[in-house]
Coordinates of C-alpha atoms in Angstrom, one line a residue:
Chain C
X1 CA -13.9 -66.2 19.9
X2 CA -13.4 -62.6 21.2
X3 CA -13.9 -59.9 18.7
X4 CA -10.7 -58.4 17.1
X5 CA -12.0 -54.9 17.7
X6 CA -14.2 -54.8 20.7
X7 CA -16.8 -52.1 21.5
X8 CA -14.5 -50.4 24.0
X9 CA -11.9 -50.0 21.3
X10 CA -14.5 -48.6 18.9
X11 CA -15.5 -46.0 21.6
X12 CA -11.9 -45.1 22.2
X13 CA -11.2 -44.5 18.6
X14 CA -14.4 -42.6 18.2
X15 CA -13.4 -40.4 21.1
X16 CA -10.0 -39.7 19.5
X17 CA -11.7 -38.9 16.2
X18 CA -14.2 -36.6 18.0
X19 CA -17.1 -38.8 16.8
X20 CA -20.2 -39.8 18.8
X21 CA -21.6 -43.1 17.4
X22 CA -24.8 -44.5 18.8
X23 CA -24.8 -47.8 20.8
X24 CA -26.1 -49.6 17.7
X25 CA -23.4 -48.1 15.5
X26 CA -20.7 -49.1 18.1
X27 CA -21.9 -52.7 17.9
X28 CA -22.1 -52.6 14.1
X29 CA -18.6 -51.0 13.7
X30 CA -17.1 -53.5 16.1
X31 CA -18.4 -56.4 14.0
X32 CA -17.4 -54.8 10.7
X33 CA -13.9 -53.7 11.8
X34 CA -13.3 -57.1 13.3
X35 CA -14.2 -58.7 10.0
X36 CA -11.8 -56.5 8.2
X37 CA -8.9 -57.3 10.6
X38 CA -9.7 -61.0 10.4
X39 CA -9.6 -60.9 6.6
X40 CA -6.3 -59.1 6.7
X41 CA -4.9 -61.7 9.0
X42 CA -4.9 -64.1 6.1
X43 CA -1.6 -62.5 5.3
X44 CA -0.2 -64.3 8.4
X45 CA -0.4 -67.5 6.5
X46 CA 2.3 -66.4 4.1
X47 CA 5.8 -67.6 5.1
X48 CA 8.0 -64.5 5.3
X49 CA 11.0 -66.1 6.9
X50 CA 13.4 -65.0 4.2
X51 CA 11.6 -61.7 3.3
X52 CA 13.2 -58.5 4.4
X53 CA 10.8 -56.1 6.1
X54 CA 10.0 -53.0 4.0
X55 CA 8.8 -49.6 5.1
X56 CA 6.9 -49.0 1.9
X57 CA 4.9 -51.0 -0.7
X58 CA 6.7 -49.4 -3.6
X59 CA 10.2 -50.3 -4.7
X60 CA 11.1 -46.6 -5.3
X61 CA 12.7 -44.0 -3.2
X62 CA 14.0 -40.4 -3.2
X63 CA 11.1 -38.6 -4.9
X64 CA 11.6 -34.9 -4.5
X65 CA 10.4 -31.6 -5.8
X66 CA 12.5 -28.5 -6.2
X67 CA 12.0 -25.6 -3.8
X68 CA 10.2 -23.5 -6.3
X69 CA 6.9 -21.7 -5.4
X70 CA 3.7 -22.5 -7.2
X71 CA 0.6 -20.3 -7.3
X72 CA -1.4 -20.8 -4.1
X73 CA -5.1 -20.6 -3.7
X74 CA -6.3 -17.2 -2.5
X75 CA -8.6 -17.0 0.5
X76 CA -11.8 -17.0 -1.7
X77 CA -10.9 -20.2 -3.3
X78 CA -9.6 -21.8 -0.1
X79 CA -12.7 -20.8 1.9
X80 CA -15.2 -21.6 -0.9
X81 CA -16.5 -24.8 0.7
X82 CA -16.1 -23.7 4.3
X83 CA -19.2 -24.0 6.4
X84 CA -18.3 -20.8 8.2
X85 CA -16.1 -17.9 6.9
X86 CA -15.0 -15.0 9.1
X87 CA -13.1 -12.5 7.0
X88 CA -10.2 -14.5 5.5
X89 CA -10.4 -17.1 8.3
X90 CA -12.1 -20.4 8.6
X91 CA -14.5 -20.2 11.5
X92 CA -14.8 -23.4 13.6
X93 CA -16.7 -24.2 16.8
X94 CA -15.0 -22.5 19.8
X95 CA -11.9 -24.5 20.8
X96 CA -11.6 -24.5 24.6
X97 CA -8.3 -26.5 24.8
X98 CA -5.8 -24.1 23.3
X99 CA -2.9 -26.5 23.2
X100 CA -2.4 -28.1 19.8
X101 CA -1.2 -31.7 19.8
X102 CA 1.7 -30.8 17.4
Chain A
X1 CA 12.2 -28.4 56.5
X2 CA 14.6 -26.2 54.6
X3 CA 16.4 -26.9 51.3
X4 CA 19.7 -26.7 53.1
X5 CA 19.5 -30.3 54.1
X6 CA 19.0 -31.4 50.5
X7 CA 21.2 -32.0 47.6
X8 CA 19.3 -31.1 44.4
X9 CA 20.2 -31.8 40.8
X10 CA 18.0 -30.3 38.0
X11 CA 17.7 -32.6 35.0
X12 CA 16.7 -30.8 31.9
X13 CA 16.2 -31.9 28.3
X14 CA 15.0 -29.7 25.4
X15 CA 12.8 -30.2 22.4
X16 CA 13.3 -27.5 19.9
X17 CA 11.5 -26.8 16.7
X18 CA 13.4 -24.7 14.1
X19 CA 11.7 -23.5 10.9
X20 CA 13.8 -24.2 7.9
X21 CA 14.8 -21.4 5.4
X22 CA 13.1 -22.8 2.4
X23 CA 11.0 -20.7 0.0
X24 CA 8.1 -23.2 -0.1
X25 CA 6.4 -25.7 2.2
X26 CA 7.6 -29.2 3.0
X27 CA 5.1 -31.1 0.8
X28 CA 3.7 -28.5 -1.6
X29 CA 4.8 -25.5 -3.5
X30 CA 2.9 -22.9 -1.5
X31 CA 5.3 -20.0 -0.7
X32 CA 6.2 -19.3 2.9
X33 CA 5.5 -15.7 3.9
X34 CA 5.2 -14.3 7.4
X35 CA 2.3 -12.0 7.9
X36 CA 0.5 -12.8 4.6
X37 CA -3.3 -12.5 4.5
X38 CA -4.8 -15.5 6.3
X39 CA -5.4 -18.5 4.0
X40 CA -3.7 -16.9 1.0
X41 CA -0.7 -19.3 1.0
X42 CA -2.6 -22.6 0.8
X43 CA -3.4 -25.3 -1.8
X44 CA -5.3 -28.6 -1.8
X45 CA -2.2 -30.4 -0.3
X46 CA -1.8 -28.3 2.8
X47 CA -5.6 -27.8 3.1
X48 CA -5.9 -31.6 3.5
X49 CA -8.2 -32.1 0.6
X50 CA -8.9 -35.8 -0.3
X51 CA -6.9 -37.4 -3.1
X52 CA -3.9 -35.1 -3.0
X53 CA -0.3 -36.3 -2.8
X54 CA 2.5 -34.7 -0.8
X55 CA 5.9 -34.4 -2.5
X56 CA 9.0 -33.8 -0.4
X57 CA 10.9 -30.5 -0.8
X58 CA 14.5 -31.4 -1.7
X59 CA 16.0 -28.3 -0.2
X60 CA 14.2 -28.9 3.2
X61 CA 15.7 -32.3 3.3
X62 CA 19.2 -31.1 2.5
X63 CA 19.1 -28.3 5.0
X64 CA 18.0 -30.8 7.6
X65 CA 20.9 -33.1 6.9
X66 CA 23.3 -30.1 7.1
X67 CA 22.0 -29.1 10.5
X68 CA 22.2 -32.6 11.9
X69 CA 25.7 -33.0 10.5
X70 CA 26.8 -29.8 12.3
X71 CA 25.2 -31.3 15.5
X72 CA 27.5 -34.4 15.0
X73 CA 24.6 -36.7 14.4
X74 CA 24.8 -40.0 12.6
X75 CA 22.9 -39.6 9.4
X76 CA 20.7 -42.6 8.6
X77 CA 21.2 -44.0 5.1
X78 CA 17.5 -45.0 5.1
X79 CA 14.7 -42.8 6.5
X80 CA 11.0 -42.7 6.1
X81 CA 7.9 -40.7 7.2
X82 CA 5.1 -41.5 9.5
X83 CA 1.6 -40.2 10.3
X84 CA 1.0 -38.9 13.8
X85 CA -2.8 -38.8 14.2
X86 CA -4.6 -36.2 16.3
X87 CA -7.6 -34.0 15.8
X88 CA -7.3 -30.3 16.1
X89 CA -8.5 -27.6 13.8
X90 CA -5.0 -26.3 13.0
X91 CA -4.3 -29.5 11.2
X92 CA -6.9 -30.2 8.5
X93 CA -5.6 -33.7 7.5
X94 CA -6.1 -34.9 11.2
X95 CA -2.6 -36.2 11.1
X96 CA 0.9 -34.6 11.0
X97 CA 3.5 -36.0 8.7
X98 CA 6.5 -36.6 11.0
X99 CA 9.2 -39.2 11.6
X100 CA 8.8 -41.8 14.2
X101 CA 11.0 -44.9 14.4
X102 CA 13.5 -44.1 11.6
X103 CA 14.4 -40.4 11.9
X104 CA 17.0 -39.2 9.4
X105 CA 19.5 -38.6 12.1
X106 CA 20.4 -39.4 15.8
X107 CA 23.1 -39.6 18.4
X108 CA 24.9 -36.3 18.1
X109 CA 26.1 -33.6 20.5
X110 CA 26.4 -29.8 20.7
X111 CA 29.1 -27.9 22.5
X112 CA 27.8 -24.8 24.2
X113 CA 29.9 -22.1 25.8
X114 CA 28.7 -21.5 29.4
X115 CA 30.6 -18.8 31.1
X116 CA 34.3 -19.7 30.7
X117 CA 33.8 -23.4 30.0
X118 CA 32.1 -25.5 27.4
X119 CA 29.2 -27.8 28.1
X120 CA 28.6 -30.8 25.9
X121 CA 24.9 -31.7 25.5
X122 CA 24.1 -34.9 23.7
X123 CA 21.5 -34.9 20.9
X124 CA 19.1 -37.8 21.0
X125 CA 17.6 -37.2 17.5
X126 CA 16.9 -34.7 14.8
X127 CA 14.0 -35.2 12.5
X128 CA 11.8 -33.4 9.9
X129 CA 8.2 -32.7 10.2
X130 CA 5.5 -30.3 9.1
X131 CA 4.1 -27.4 11.1
X132 CA 0.4 -27.0 11.9
X133 CA -1.6 -23.8 11.1
X134 CA -2.6 -21.1 13.6
X135 CA -5.8 -20.9 15.7
X136 CA -6.9 -17.5 17.0
X137 CA -9.0 -17.6 20.2
X138 CA -9.8 -13.9 20.6
X139 CA -13.3 -14.2 19.2
X140 CA -15.7 -15.3 22.0
X141 CA -18.0 -17.2 19.7
X142 CA -15.8 -19.0 17.1
X143 CA -12.2 -20.1 16.8
X144 CA -10.5 -18.6 13.7
X145 CA -8.2 -20.8 11.7
X146 CA -5.4 -19.6 9.4
X147 CA -3.7 -22.4 7.5
X148 CA -0.9 -20.4 5.9
X149 CA 1.7 -22.0 8.2
X150 CA 0.4 -25.5 7.7
X151 CA 3.0 -27.6 6.1
X152 CA 6.0 -25.3 6.9
X153 CA 9.1 -27.5 7.2
X154 CA 10.4 -27.9 10.8
X155 CA 13.4 -29.5 12.2
X156 CA 12.7 -31.1 15.6
X157 CA 15.8 -31.4 17.7
X158 CA 15.6 -33.5 20.9
X159 CA 18.4 -33.4 23.4
X160 CA 19.4 -35.9 26.1
X161 CA 18.6 -34.6 29.7
X162 CA 22.2 -33.3 30.1
X163 CA 21.3 -29.7 30.9
X164 CA 21.6 -28.8 34.6
X165 CA 20.5 -25.1 35.0
X166 CA 18.4 -22.4 33.5
X167 CA 21.6 -20.6 32.3
X168 CA 22.8 -23.8 30.4
X169 CA 19.3 -24.1 28.8
X170 CA 19.5 -20.4 27.8
X171 CA 23.0 -20.8 26.4
X172 CA 22.0 -23.9 24.4
X173 CA 19.1 -22.1 22.8
X174 CA 21.1 -19.0 21.9
X175 CA 24.1 -21.0 20.6
X176 CA 21.7 -23.1 18.5
X177 CA 20.3 -20.0 17.0
X178 CA 23.8 -18.9 16.0
X179 CA 24.5 -22.3 14.6
X180 CA 21.4 -22.6 12.4
X181 CA 21.8 -19.0 11.0
X182 CA 25.5 -19.8 10.3
X183 CA 24.6 -22.9 8.4
X184 CA 21.9 -21.0 6.5
X185 CA 19.5 -23.6 7.7
X186 CA 17.1 -21.2 9.3
X187 CA 16.7 -17.4 9.6
X188 CA 15.9 -18.2 13.2
X189 CA 14.0 -15.0 13.6
X190 CA 12.4 -15.1 17.1
X191 CA 9.7 -12.5 16.3
X192 CA 8.5 -14.6 13.4
X193 CA 8.3 -17.7 15.6
X194 CA 11.1 -19.5 13.7
X195 CA 12.3 -21.2 17.0
X196 CA 10.0 -22.7 19.6
X197 CA 11.2 -24.5 22.7
X198 CA 9.8 -27.2 25.0
X199 CA 12.0 -27.9 28.0
X200 CA 11.4 -31.1 30.1
X201 CA 12.4 -30.5 33.7
X202 CA 12.6 -32.5 36.9
X203 CA 14.8 -32.5 40.0
X204 CA 16.7 -35.3 41.6
X205 CA 16.6 -34.6 45.3
X206 CA 19.0 -36.4 47.7
X207 CA 18.0 -36.5 51.4
X208 CA 19.7 -38.8 53.9
X209 CA 21.3 -40.8 51.0
X210 CA 18.0 -41.4 49.3
X211 CA 17.3 -40.0 45.9
X212 CA 13.8 -38.7 45.1
X213 CA 12.8 -37.6 41.6
X214 CA 10.1 -35.0 41.0
X215 CA 7.6 -35.5 38.2
X216 CA 9.0 -34.6 34.7
X217 CA 7.3 -31.4 33.6
X218 CA 7.1 -30.4 30.0
X219 CA 6.7 -26.6 29.5
X220 CA 4.8 -26.2 26.2
X221 CA 5.6 -23.8 23.3
X222 CA 8.0 -21.2 24.6
X223 CA 9.0 -18.8 21.9
X224 CA 11.8 -16.6 23.4
X225 CA 15.1 -17.3 25.1
X226 CA 14.0 -15.3 28.1
X227 CA 11.0 -17.5 28.6
X228 CA 13.1 -20.6 28.4
X229 CA 15.4 -19.3 31.2
X230 CA 12.4 -18.1 33.2
X231 CA 10.4 -21.3 32.9
X232 CA 13.3 -23.5 33.8
X233 CA 14.3 -21.4 36.8
X234 CA 10.7 -21.3 38.0
X235 CA 10.2 -25.0 37.6
X236 CA 13.3 -26.1 39.5
X237 CA 12.3 -24.0 42.5
X238 CA 8.6 -24.9 42.3
X239 CA 9.3 -28.7 42.1
X240 CA 11.6 -28.6 45.1
X241 CA 9.0 -26.6 47.1
X242 CA 6.1 -28.9 46.0
X243 CA 8.0 -32.0 47.0
X244 CA 8.9 -30.5 50.4
X245 CA 5.2 -29.7 51.0
X246 CA 4.1 -33.1 49.8
X247 CA 6.6 -36.0 49.7
X248 CA 4.3 -38.0 47.4
X249 CA 5.0 -35.4 44.6
X250 CA 7.3 -37.8 42.7
X251 CA 7.8 -39.1 39.2
X252 CA 6.8 -42.5 40.5
X253 CA 3.4 -41.3 41.7
X254 CA 2.6 -38.5 39.2
X255 CA 4.5 -39.4 36.0
X256 CA 4.8 -36.6 33.5
X257 CA 2.9 -33.3 33.6
X258 CA 2.4 -30.5 31.1
X259 CA 2.6 -26.9 32.2
X260 CA 2.2 -23.6 30.3
X261 CA 4.3 -20.5 30.7
X262 CA 2.5 -17.4 31.8
X263 CA 4.8 -14.7 30.4
X264 CA 3.1 -11.8 32.3
X265 CA 3.3 -13.4 35.7
X266 CA 6.5 -15.3 35.0
X267 CA 5.2 -18.6 36.4
X268 CA 4.2 -21.9 34.9
X269 CA 0.6 -23.1 35.2
X270 CA -0.7 -26.6 35.4
X271 CA -2.4 -28.0 32.2
X272 CA -4.7 -31.0 32.7
X273 CA -3.0 -34.0 31.2
X274 CA -4.7 -35.6 28.2
X275 CA -3.3 -39.1 28.3
X276 CA -5.7 -40.4 25.6
X277 CA -4.9 -37.5 23.3
X278 CA -1.4 -38.8 23.2
X279 CA -2.6 -42.0 21.5
X280 CA -1.1 -40.8 18.3
X281 CA -1.4 -44.1 16.4
X282 CA 1.8 -43.6 14.4
X283 CA 2.0 -45.6 11.2
X284 CA 4.1 -45.3 8.0
X285 CA 3.0 -42.5 5.6
X286 CA 1.9 -44.4 2.5
X287 CA 1.9 -41.3 0.3
X288 CA 5.7 -40.6 0.7
X289 CA 8.4 -42.9 -0.4
X290 CA 11.4 -43.4 1.8
X291 CA 14.7 -41.6 1.3
X292 CA 18.0 -43.4 0.8
X293 CA 21.1 -41.3 1.2
X294 CA 24.1 -42.4 -0.9
X295 CA 27.7 -41.8 0.3
X296 CA 28.2 -39.4 -2.6
X297 CA 25.1 -37.3 -1.8
X298 CA 26.0 -37.2 1.9
X299 CA 29.6 -36.2 1.1
X300 CA 28.3 -33.4 -1.1
X301 CA 25.9 -32.1 1.6
X302 CA 28.6 -32.3 4.2
X303 CA 31.2 -30.6 2.1
X304 CA 29.8 -27.1 2.2
X305 CA 29.4 -26.8 6.0
X306 CA 31.1 -23.6 7.0
X307 CA 33.3 -23.0 10.0
X308 CA 31.0 -23.2 13.0
X309 CA 30.6 -20.2 15.4
X310 CA 32.4 -21.6 18.4
X311 CA 35.4 -22.6 16.2
X312 CA 35.5 -19.3 14.5
X313 CA 35.3 -17.4 17.8
X314 CA 38.3 -19.4 19.1
X315 CA 40.2 -18.7 15.9
X316 CA 39.6 -14.9 16.1
X317 CA 40.7 -15.0 19.8
X318 CA 43.9 -16.8 18.7
X319 CA 44.7 -15.0 15.4
X320 CA 43.5 -11.4 16.1
X321 CA 43.9 -11.6 19.9
X322 CA 40.3 -10.5 20.5
X323 CA 38.8 -11.0 24.0
X324 CA 36.4 -13.9 24.3
X325 CA 33.5 -11.5 24.8
X326 CA 34.4 -9.3 21.8
X327 CA 35.0 -12.4 19.6
X328 CA 31.7 -13.9 20.6
X329 CA 29.9 -10.6 19.8
X330 CA 31.5 -10.3 16.3
X331 CA 30.9 -14.0 15.5
X332 CA 27.3 -13.8 16.7
X333 CA 26.2 -12.6 13.3
X334 CA 27.7 -14.4 10.4
X335 CA 27.6 -11.5 7.9
X336 CA 29.2 -9.2 10.5
X337 CA 32.0 -11.8 11.1
X338 CA 32.5 -12.2 7.4
X339 CA 32.8 -8.4 7.1
X340 CA 35.3 -8.3 9.9
X341 CA 37.5 -10.9 8.3
X342 CA 37.2 -9.3 4.9
X343 CA 38.3 -5.9 6.4
X344 CA 41.3 -7.6 7.9
X345 CA 42.1 -9.2 4.6
X346 CA 41.8 -5.8 3.0
X347 CA 44.7 -4.6 5.1
X348 CA 42.8 -3.7 8.3
X349 CA 44.5 -3.8 11.7
X350 CA 42.9 -6.7 13.8
X351 CA 42.9 -5.4 17.4
X352 CA 42.0 -1.8 16.4
X353 CA 39.3 -3.1 14.0
X354 CA 37.9 -5.2 16.9
X355 CA 37.8 -2.2 19.2
X356 CA 36.1 -0.1 16.5
X357 CA 33.6 -2.8 15.8
X358 CA 32.6 -3.1 19.4
X359 CA 32.9 0.5 20.6
X360 CA 31.6 2.3 17.5
X361 CA 30.1 0.3 14.7
X362 CA 28.1 -2.0 16.9
X363 CA 26.6 0.9 18.8
X364 CA 25.6 2.7 15.6
X365 CA 24.1 -0.6 14.2
X366 CA 22.0 -1.0 17.3
X367 CA 20.7 2.5 17.0
X368 CA 19.6 1.8 13.5
X369 CA 18.2 -1.6 14.4
X370 CA 20.5 -3.6 12.2
X371 CA 23.8 -5.5 12.3
X372 CA 27.2 -4.0 11.5
X373 CA 27.0 -5.7 8.1
X374 CA 23.6 -4.0 7.8
X375 CA 25.2 -0.6 8.0
X376 CA 26.4 -1.1 4.4
X377 CA 30.0 0.0 4.8
X378 CA 32.4 -2.0 2.8
X379 CA 35.3 -4.0 4.1
X380 CA 37.9 -1.9 2.4
X381 CA 36.8 1.3 4.1
X382 CA 36.4 -0.4 7.5
X383 CA 39.9 -1.9 7.2
X384 CA 41.4 1.4 6.1
X385 CA 40.0 3.3 9.1
X386 CA 41.5 0.8 11.5
X387 CA 44.9 0.9 9.7
X388 CA 45.0 4.7 9.8
X389 CA 44.2 4.6 13.5
X390 CA 46.8 1.9 14.3
X391 CA 49.6 3.5 12.3
X392 CA 49.0 6.9 13.9
X393 CA 47.8 8.8 10.8
X394 CA 44.7 9.7 12.8
X395 CA 44.1 9.6 16.5
X396 CA 41.1 7.9 18.2
X397 CA 39.0 11.0 18.5
X398 CA 39.5 11.7 14.8
X399 CA 38.7 8.1 14.0
X400 CA 35.3 8.4 15.6
X401 CA 34.6 11.6 13.7
X402 CA 35.6 10.1 10.4
X403 CA 33.5 7.0 11.2
X404 CA 30.4 9.3 11.6
X405 CA 31.1 10.7 8.2
X406 CA 31.5 7.3 6.7
X407 CA 27.9 6.4 7.7
X408 CA 26.6 9.0 5.3
X409 CA 29.1 9.2 2.5
X410 CA 31.0 6.8 0.3
X411 CA 34.3 8.6 0.7
X412 CA 37.3 6.8 1.9
X413 CA 38.5 7.4 5.5
X414 CA 41.6 9.1 4.1
X415 CA 39.6 11.5 1.9
X416 CA 37.4 12.4 4.9
X417 CA 40.4 12.9 7.1
X418 CA 42.0 15.2 4.6
X419 CA 38.8 17.1 4.0
X420 CA 38.1 17.6 7.7
X421 CA 41.7 18.3 8.6
X422 CA 42.0 15.3 10.9
X423 CA 45.4 14.0 9.8
X424 CA 47.6 13.7 12.9
X425 CA 50.5 16.1 13.0
X426 CA 53.8 14.2 13.4
X427 CA 56.0 17.2 13.2
X428 CA 57.6 17.4 16.7
X429 CA 58.9 20.9 16.1
X430 CA 55.3 22.1 15.4
X431 CA 54.0 20.3 18.5
X432 CA 56.7 21.9 20.6
X433 CA 55.5 25.4 19.4
X434 CA 52.0 24.6 20.5
X435 CA 53.2 23.3 23.9
X436 CA 55.3 26.5 24.4
X437 CA 52.3 28.6 23.5
X438 CA 50.0 26.7 25.8
X439 CA 52.4 27.0 28.7
X440 CA 52.9 30.8 28.1
X441 CA 49.1 31.4 28.0
X442 CA 48.3 29.4 31.2
X443 CA 50.8 30.3 33.9
X444 CA 48.5 29.3 36.7
X445 CA 48.0 25.8 35.4
X446 CA 51.8 25.4 34.8
X447 CA 52.4 26.5 38.4
X448 CA 49.9 23.9 39.7
X449 CA 51.3 21.2 37.5
X450 CA 54.8 21.8 38.8
X451 CA 54.3 22.5 42.5
X452 CA 50.8 21.7 43.7
X453 CA 50.5 18.0 44.3
X454 CA 46.7 18.2 44.8
X455 CA 46.1 19.8 41.5
X456 CA 49.0 18.4 39.5
X457 CA 47.2 15.8 37.6
X458 CA 44.2 18.0 36.6
X459 CA 46.5 20.8 35.6
X460 CA 48.5 18.5 33.4
X461 CA 45.3 17.3 31.7
X462 CA 44.2 20.9 31.2
X463 CA 47.5 21.8 29.5
X464 CA 47.2 18.7 27.2
X465 CA 43.7 19.8 26.2
X466 CA 45.0 23.3 25.4
X467 CA 47.7 21.9 23.1
X468 CA 45.2 19.7 21.4
X469 CA 42.9 22.7 21.0
X470 CA 45.7 24.8 19.4
X471 CA 46.4 21.9 17.0
X472 CA 42.7 21.7 16.1
X473 CA 42.8 18.1 17.3
X474 CA 45.5 17.0 14.9
X475 CA 48.5 16.7 17.3
X476 CA 49.5 13.2 18.3
X477 CA 48.4 13.1 22.0
X478 CA 51.1 10.6 22.9
X479 CA 53.9 12.9 21.7
X480 CA 52.2 16.0 23.2
X481 CA 52.2 14.2 26.5
X482 CA 55.9 13.4 26.3
X483 CA 56.7 17.0 25.4
X484 CA 54.6 18.4 28.3
X485 CA 56.2 16.0 30.8
X486 CA 59.7 17.0 29.6
X487 CA 58.9 20.7 29.9
X488 CA 57.4 20.3 33.4
X489 CA 60.4 18.3 34.5
X490 CA 62.7 21.1 33.3
X491 CA 60.6 23.7 35.2
X492 CA 60.6 21.6 38.4
X493 CA 64.3 21.1 38.2
X494 CA 65.0 24.7 37.2

C-alpha cells in the first residue's frame, strides 16, 4: 500500500516550513506521519450520517474580551530570548524576498 | 499593429485592507500606537509564544459588522476563524489568523460617485484578520523586525471585478475612506498606513470578433490613492502593449502574476511568482471559538449606522441647494459636515454658509493643516456670520474681515462688526451724501462715466470705490450702485 504521506510531500512541507531534513529524516518522517494519518483514519469507521458538521470541537461560541489595553512587554522583556538584538529590533538573517505573504 | 483596431475593456477588482479604530489588538490587549518604540507594544500572544490563547476583541468584531452592513453585505449568522500558514519573520506564529470559507459577511455593493454618475461595485466578501509586523531591510547584514503592528485588526474588503478604469478605482478608494471614517470604523489615516490596496487588473481585448484576455496582474501593497490610480493606468496600457508584442501573453498561458509598484519611476515591476508559497494550508483555528450573531445583536449593531456620505451629500444638495462639488467637499469630513449642519440649525443661512465654508473657512483650515471643524469655531458663531451676511447687516468684504478676527478671538461676529465699525449702512440719505461727495471730487471720472464709452465701465467702478472709501467700507454696495446709476442717468439726460 502506498504511503499516506510520501517523501515528496514531506519535502514539500519542509520547504514551506523552511526546514532542510536529511534524506534519512525524510524517510523517517514519511513513515511516522503516514502512521499518524492512518491512525486518525480510524475515525472514518464512525457512522456520521446523522451528525451535523461542526467548525469547532467545543460547544461554546462568542467568547470576547473588551477593548481595554493591558500592560504590554517593553522591548527588553520582548527581546530577552532573541538570538540577535539590534537596538529595539529583533535581528534575523537577511530577508531577500521583501514581499510578505500576508 | 496599432491599438486602433482593437476594442479593449479593463477588468479591475480591488482587495483593500482597512485598519480598525480599536484601542487594542485583535487577539490581545496590547495598545495600538503608531510610531511607538519598536517591540514595545507586544505580549506573549502577539509574539507567538507557545501555549498562549488569543481572545477576540469585541469592538473589532462590532466595527467590522458595521462596515459590512454599510457595504450592503449579508451578515453571516455563524462565522469562524482559520489559520493561513506561511513563514516570514513579520509573523512569529508562522500563521495568520484570518477567515477562509465562512467569512462574517459577503455579497454586498458600494455606490461610488464617478464624475456626474454613480458606479455600483459589487463586494464579494468582507472579513476580519490580523496584521503582520514590520520588517526593515535597510541594514545590509540583517533584517530588522518590529512586532508592534502584529495582531492589529484589519478588515479585508474584496470587490468583484466591476471596476473599468483607473479613475473608477481611485474614486472607489477615496469614497471608501470617507465611508469608514463616517462610520467611525477606521481613522483611515493614509500616512499611518491605515489603508492598503491591491488591485487585480487585466484587459479583455477584442480583435476581429475574438476576445483575448491578458494575464491577471495583482499589484501588491499600494498605500496611497495616487499610487492606485498610477498603477492601474500603467498596467492597462502595459498589458495591451505586451499582448500586441507577443500574442501568447494571455491569461490562458501565463495565469496570474504579481507586480510591485515603483513609486519613483511610476511603473510596475515584475515579481517572480511563488506558486508554492501560496500553499497556505488553511485550517480552522482551534484556539478561537466561532461567533454566532443573534438577530437582536445584529439589530443593535445596525441601528446606529449614521447617514452615509453619498446620501448626506445628496440631501445637502437638495435642502441647502449646494452644488455637487461644494456638498462633496463639506461632506468629505464628517466633523465638518456635522458643524455645517449645526451652524444651520443655529440659525445660519445655508447657501451663504456654504460659500463661506468653501471660500474662506476651508482655505484657512488648509493653511493650518486641519479641517474646518479643527479650526475650533463653534456652530453658533459660524451660523451668525452667515446670517449677518445674508440679511445685509454686513457686506462680503466685512464678512471676510470679521472671519479673520473670529480665528483669534471668541467674540461673536456681531460684537466684532460693531467694534471694527463694519456694520453696513442702510441709510439711503447718508449714502446719497457720499455719492454726491464722490461725484463732486472726481469730475473727470464722472465725465468718462457719462460720455466716454471706452472708459465708462472703469470710471463707474472707480466712483463706486470712492463712495465705499468715504463710507469706510460700511455702505451697502448694492444700494450705492443703484444711486450711482441713477445719478449718471440724470447727468446723461440733462
